[in-house]
Amino acid sequence: VLANRYEIVNKLGSGNFGTVFMCKDSYGDKEDKVVKEIYVGELQPDETVDANHEARLLSRLKHPNIVKYFDSFIDETLEYFCIVTEYCEGGDLDSKIIETKKKGRYIEEVTVLDWFVQLVLAVRYLHSQRVLHRDLKSRNIFLRKNKIKIGDFGISRILMSTVDYASTFTGTPYYMSPEVLKHEGYNSKSDIWSIGCILYEMCALEHAFDGQGLMAVMYKIVEGKPPDLPKRYSKDLNEVFKGMIIKNPDERPCATKVTQMPYVAKHMAVSQVFLNFYTRNLVQYVIHYKLNYTLYFSSEKARMSDYEDASQKSLTPAEKAKIRKLRKAEEERNRLSQLAKENYLENQERKSDIRS
């Protein structure tokens, strides 16, 4: 148990910077959460800045397509810095792509577009907060209820003052932009290049720029001709991809410009119509369900109360079964009501983000 609150359930994975566990939160909603445990025991104080920075950064980022932050602390041994975030039951996008490829399948274009738009909107929000992710890749993108969530801000960097570049050379080679590989600095357009590489990966189920060894990969990124998306995907989507991996960052679109590309804007408009329809019908369903529940169960709950008031008397098996049935029905009503509320609030957030 960490911080007298988080009970470790099982290990989810590990990386260069830490180990990730699923845990149970004994406080609040008691939902499954994730603890990222970062070893700092042998580091100098100034070397723990990345971990503290990640926690501070996550705590102020509020977006439906960014992993939600809950808590951070140093454990009792003073050796581990822990960050608590929401649990994404769908795993990471990299695992999803590998699984799809192993099954000999592909990701439908409408799904690719949905995830792509969510990713772009999340990055647009980051950039509006003067934040660069700097390590966007499929392993750092998670799925929760089939929606994209960007995570792992361990090497993100806040843009300071009016300076739009961060010179630190870090990240994953497959997703690095030409200007980063040439040590020309990293800016918001470099994140856009990475999203383009992720778009290709969702379609082709392999890296956009690959080769035998690091130098071969770097050469293809800097000098090579970008590949086309597989033929099963539309020319419109291929044009979106090509527009995001223009080698000159000055000619590469920003996140806002990506959302204004005709094919992307059209998909977002259709999504907006669907969300409006879904939200309106969801509200009507909740009102209808609650009204019928109230009318039907008001008398049934009174009868159940009568049964329970007679607890000193012996109840027949049929009466006991009736009480159990009513209790289960009320639990299901509460569950559906909470689910409807969560979906409504999430869709309102997405509508607001699409409109902006």
PDB file of N, CA, C and O in Angstrom, residues 134-159:
ATOM      1  N   ARG A 134       7.173  16.413 -27.040  1.00  0.00           N
ATOM      2  CA  ARG A 134       8.541  16.077 -27.392  1.00  0.00           C
ATOM      3  C   ARG A 134       8.849  14.585 -27.445  1.00  0.00           C
ATOM      4  O   ARG A 134       9.974  14.197 -27.758  1.00  0.00           O
ATOM      5  N   ASP A 135       7.863  13.737 -27.144  1.00  0.00           N
ATOM      6  CA  ASP A 135       8.105  12.295 -27.291  1.00  0.00           C
ATOM      7  C   ASP A 135       6.809  11.588 -27.675  1.00  0.00           C
ATOM      8  O   ASP A 135       6.475  10.546 -27.132  1.00  0.00           O
ATOM      9  N   LEU A 136       6.100  12.166 -28.619  1.00  0.00           N
ATOM     10  CA  LEU A 136       4.864  11.537 -29.090  1.00  0.00           C
ATOM     11  C   LEU A 136       5.187  10.272 -29.877  1.00  0.00           C
ATOM     12  O   LEU A 136       5.967  10.295 -30.826  1.00  0.00           O
ATOM     13  N   LYS A 137       4.593   9.190 -29.474  1.00  0.00           N
ATOM     14  CA  LYS A 137       4.766   7.899 -30.141  1.00  0.00           C
ATOM     15  C   LYS A 137       3.612   7.009 -29.717  1.00  0.00           C
ATOM     16  O   LYS A 137       2.888   7.313 -28.756  1.00  0.00           O
ATOM     17  N   SER A 138       3.422   5.913 -30.424  1.00  0.00           N
ATOM     18  CA  SER A 138       2.259   5.063 -30.156  1.00  0.00           C
ATOM     19  C   SER A 138       2.296   4.456 -28.753  1.00  0.00           C
ATOM     20  O   SER A 138       1.246   4.173 -28.181  1.00  0.00           O
ATOM     21  N   ARG A 139       3.467   4.289 -28.173  1.00  0.00           N
ATOM     22  CA  ARG A 139       3.555   3.739 -26.818  1.00  0.00           C
ATOM     23  C   ARG A 139       3.120   4.738 -25.749  1.00  0.00           C
ATOM     24  O   ARG A 139       2.832   4.347 -24.622  1.00  0.00           O
ATOM     25  N   ASN A 140       3.108   6.015 -26.096  1.00  0.00           N
ATOM     26  CA  ASN A 140       2.711   7.044 -25.145  1.00  0.00           C
ATOM     27  C   ASN A 140       1.268   7.495 -25.348  1.00  0.00           C
ATOM     28  O   ASN A 140       0.837   8.485 -24.763  1.00  0.00           O
ATOM     29  N   ILE A 141       0.539   6.777 -26.181  1.00  0.00           N
ATOM     30  CA  ILE A 141      -0.862   7.082 -26.437  1.00  0.00           C
ATOM     31  C   ILE A 141      -1.695   5.888 -25.974  1.00  0.00           C
ATOM     32  O   ILE A 141      -1.413   4.747 -26.320  1.00  0.00           O
ATOM     33  N   PHE A 142      -2.716   6.170 -25.182  1.00  0.00           N
ATOM     34  CA  PHE A 142      -3.490   5.107 -24.548  1.00  0.00           C
ATOM     35  C   PHE A 142      -4.951   5.161 -24.982  1.00  0.00           C
ATOM     36  O   PHE A 142      -5.428   6.176 -25.492  1.00  0.00           O
ATOM     37  N   LEU A 143      -5.636   4.043 -24.769  1.00  0.00           N
ATOM     38  CA  LEU A 143      -7.045   3.935 -25.144  1.00  0.00           C
ATOM     39  C   LEU A 143      -7.897   3.695 -23.896  1.00  0.00           C
ATOM     40  O   LEU A 143      -7.628   2.773 -23.116  1.00  0.00           O
ATOM     41  N   ARG A 144      -8.891   4.544 -23.708  1.00  0.00           N
ATOM     42  CA  ARG A 144      -9.844   4.388 -22.615  1.00  0.00           C
ATOM     43  C   ARG A 144     -11.248   4.526 -23.211  1.00  0.00           C
ATOM     44  O   ARG A 144     -11.584   5.554 -23.775  1.00  0.00           O
ATOM     45  N   LYS A 145     -12.021   3.458 -23.111  1.00  0.00           N
ATOM     46  CA  LYS A 145     -13.363   3.432 -23.712  1.00  0.00           C
ATOM     47  C   LYS A 145     -13.290   3.779 -25.201  1.00  0.00           C
ATOM     48  O   LYS A 145     -14.109   4.530 -25.729  1.00  0.00           O
ATOM     49  N   ASN A 146     -12.243   3.254 -25.829  1.00  0.00           N
ATOM     50  CA  ASN A 146     -11.996   3.425 -27.272  1.00  0.00           C
ATOM     51  C   ASN A 146     -11.734   4.878 -27.669  1.00  0.00           C
ATOM     52  O   ASN A 146     -11.935   5.265 -28.824  1.00  0.00           O
ATOM     53  N   LYS A 147     -11.289   5.688 -26.734  1.00  0.00           N
ATOM     54  CA  LYS A 147     -10.918   7.074 -27.017  1.00  0.00           C
ATOM     55  C   LYS A 147      -9.438   7.273 -26.703  1.00  0.00           C
ATOM     56  O   LYS A 147      -8.902   6.659 -25.786  1.00  0.00           O
ATOM     57  N   ILE A 148      -8.808   8.140 -27.471  1.00  0.00           N
ATOM     58  CA  ILE A 148      -7.381   8.408 -27.335  1.00  0.00           C
ATOM     59  C   ILE A 148      -7.091   9.213 -26.068  1.00  0.00           C
ATOM     60  O   ILE A 148      -7.815  10.152 -25.729  1.00  0.00           O
ATOM     61  N   LYS A 149      -6.006   8.842 -25.394  1.00  0.00           N
ATOM     62  CA  LYS A 149      -5.519   9.595 -24.240  1.00  0.00           C
ATOM     63  C   LYS A 149      -3.990   9.707 -24.358  1.00  0.00           C
ATOM     64  O   LYS A 149      -3.292   8.697 -24.380  1.00  0.00           O
ATOM     65  N   ILE A 150      -3.480  10.932 -24.426  1.00  0.00           N
ATOM     66  CA  ILE A 150      -2.034  11.137 -24.465  1.00  0.00           C
ATOM     67  C   ILE A 150      -1.479  11.084 -23.051  1.00  0.00           C
ATOM     68  O   ILE A 150      -2.020  11.718 -22.137  1.00  0.00           O
ATOM     69  N   GLY A 151      -0.401  10.342 -22.868  1.00  0.00           N
ATOM     70  CA  GLY A 151       0.220  10.248 -21.546  1.00  0.00           C
ATOM     71  C   GLY A 151       1.728  10.386 -21.625  1.00  0.00           C
ATOM     72  O   GLY A 151       2.289  10.729 -22.662  1.00  0.00           O
ATOM     73  N   ASP A 152       2.378  10.127 -20.495  1.00  0.00           N
ATOM     74  CA  ASP A 152       3.836  10.153 -20.361  1.00  0.00           C
ATOM     75  C   ASP A 152       4.436  11.488 -20.770  1.00  0.00           C
ATOM     76  O   ASP A 152       5.024  11.635 -21.845  1.00  0.00           O
ATOM     77  N   PHE A 153       4.310  12.443 -19.870  1.00  0.00           N
ATOM     78  CA  PHE A 153       4.902  13.755 -20.103  1.00  0.00           C
ATOM     79  C   PHE A 153       6.247  13.889 -19.395  1.00  0.00           C
ATOM     80  O   PHE A 153       6.681  14.969 -19.032  1.00  0.00           O
ATOM     81  N   GLY A 154       6.907  12.758 -19.185  1.00  0.00           N
ATOM     82  CA  GLY A 154       8.161  12.766 -18.441  1.00  0.00           C
ATOM     83  C   GLY A 154       9.248  13.610 -19.064  1.00  0.00           C
ATOM     84  O   GLY A 154      10.120  14.112 -18.353  1.00  0.00           O
ATOM     85  N   ILE A 155       9.244  13.786 -20.384  1.00  0.00           N
ATOM     86  CA  ILE A 155      10.284  14.603 -21.005  1.00  0.00           C
ATOM     87  C   ILE A 155       9.678  15.779 -21.763  1.00  0.00           C
ATOM     88  O   ILE A 155      10.255  16.294 -22.715  1.00  0.00           O
ATOM     89  N   SER A 156       8.468  16.161 -21.342  1.00  0.00           N
ATOM     90  CA  SER A 156       7.879  17.364 -21.931  1.00  0.00           C
ATOM     91  C   SER A 156       8.607  18.590 -21.405  1.00  0.00           C
ATOM     92  O   SER A 156       9.298  18.543 -20.400  1.00  0.00           O
ATOM     93  N   ARG A 157       8.404  19.711 -22.102  1.00  0.00           N
ATOM     94  CA  ARG A 157       9.055  20.942 -21.677  1.00  0.00           C
ATOM     95  C   ARG A 157       8.142  22.138 -21.922  1.00  0.00           C
ATOM     96  O   ARG A 157       7.590  22.281 -22.996  1.00  0.00           O
ATOM     97  N   ILE A 158       7.979  22.953 -20.914  1.00  0.00           N
ATOM     98  CA  ILE A 158       7.144  24.133 -21.045  1.00  0.00           C
ATOM     99  C   ILE A 158       7.882  25.181 -21.856  1.00  0.00           C
ATOM    100  O   ILE A 158       9.050  25.456 -21.617  1.00  0.00           O
ATOM    101  N   LEU A 159       7.182  25.735 -22.830  1.00  0.00           N
ATOM    102  CA  LEU A 159       7.785  26.809 -23.610  1.00  0.00           C
ATOM    103  C   LEU A 159       7.903  28.054 -22.735  1.00  0.00           C
ATOM    104  O   LEU A 159       6.933  28.496 -22.137  1.00  0.00           O
TER     105      LEU A 159
END
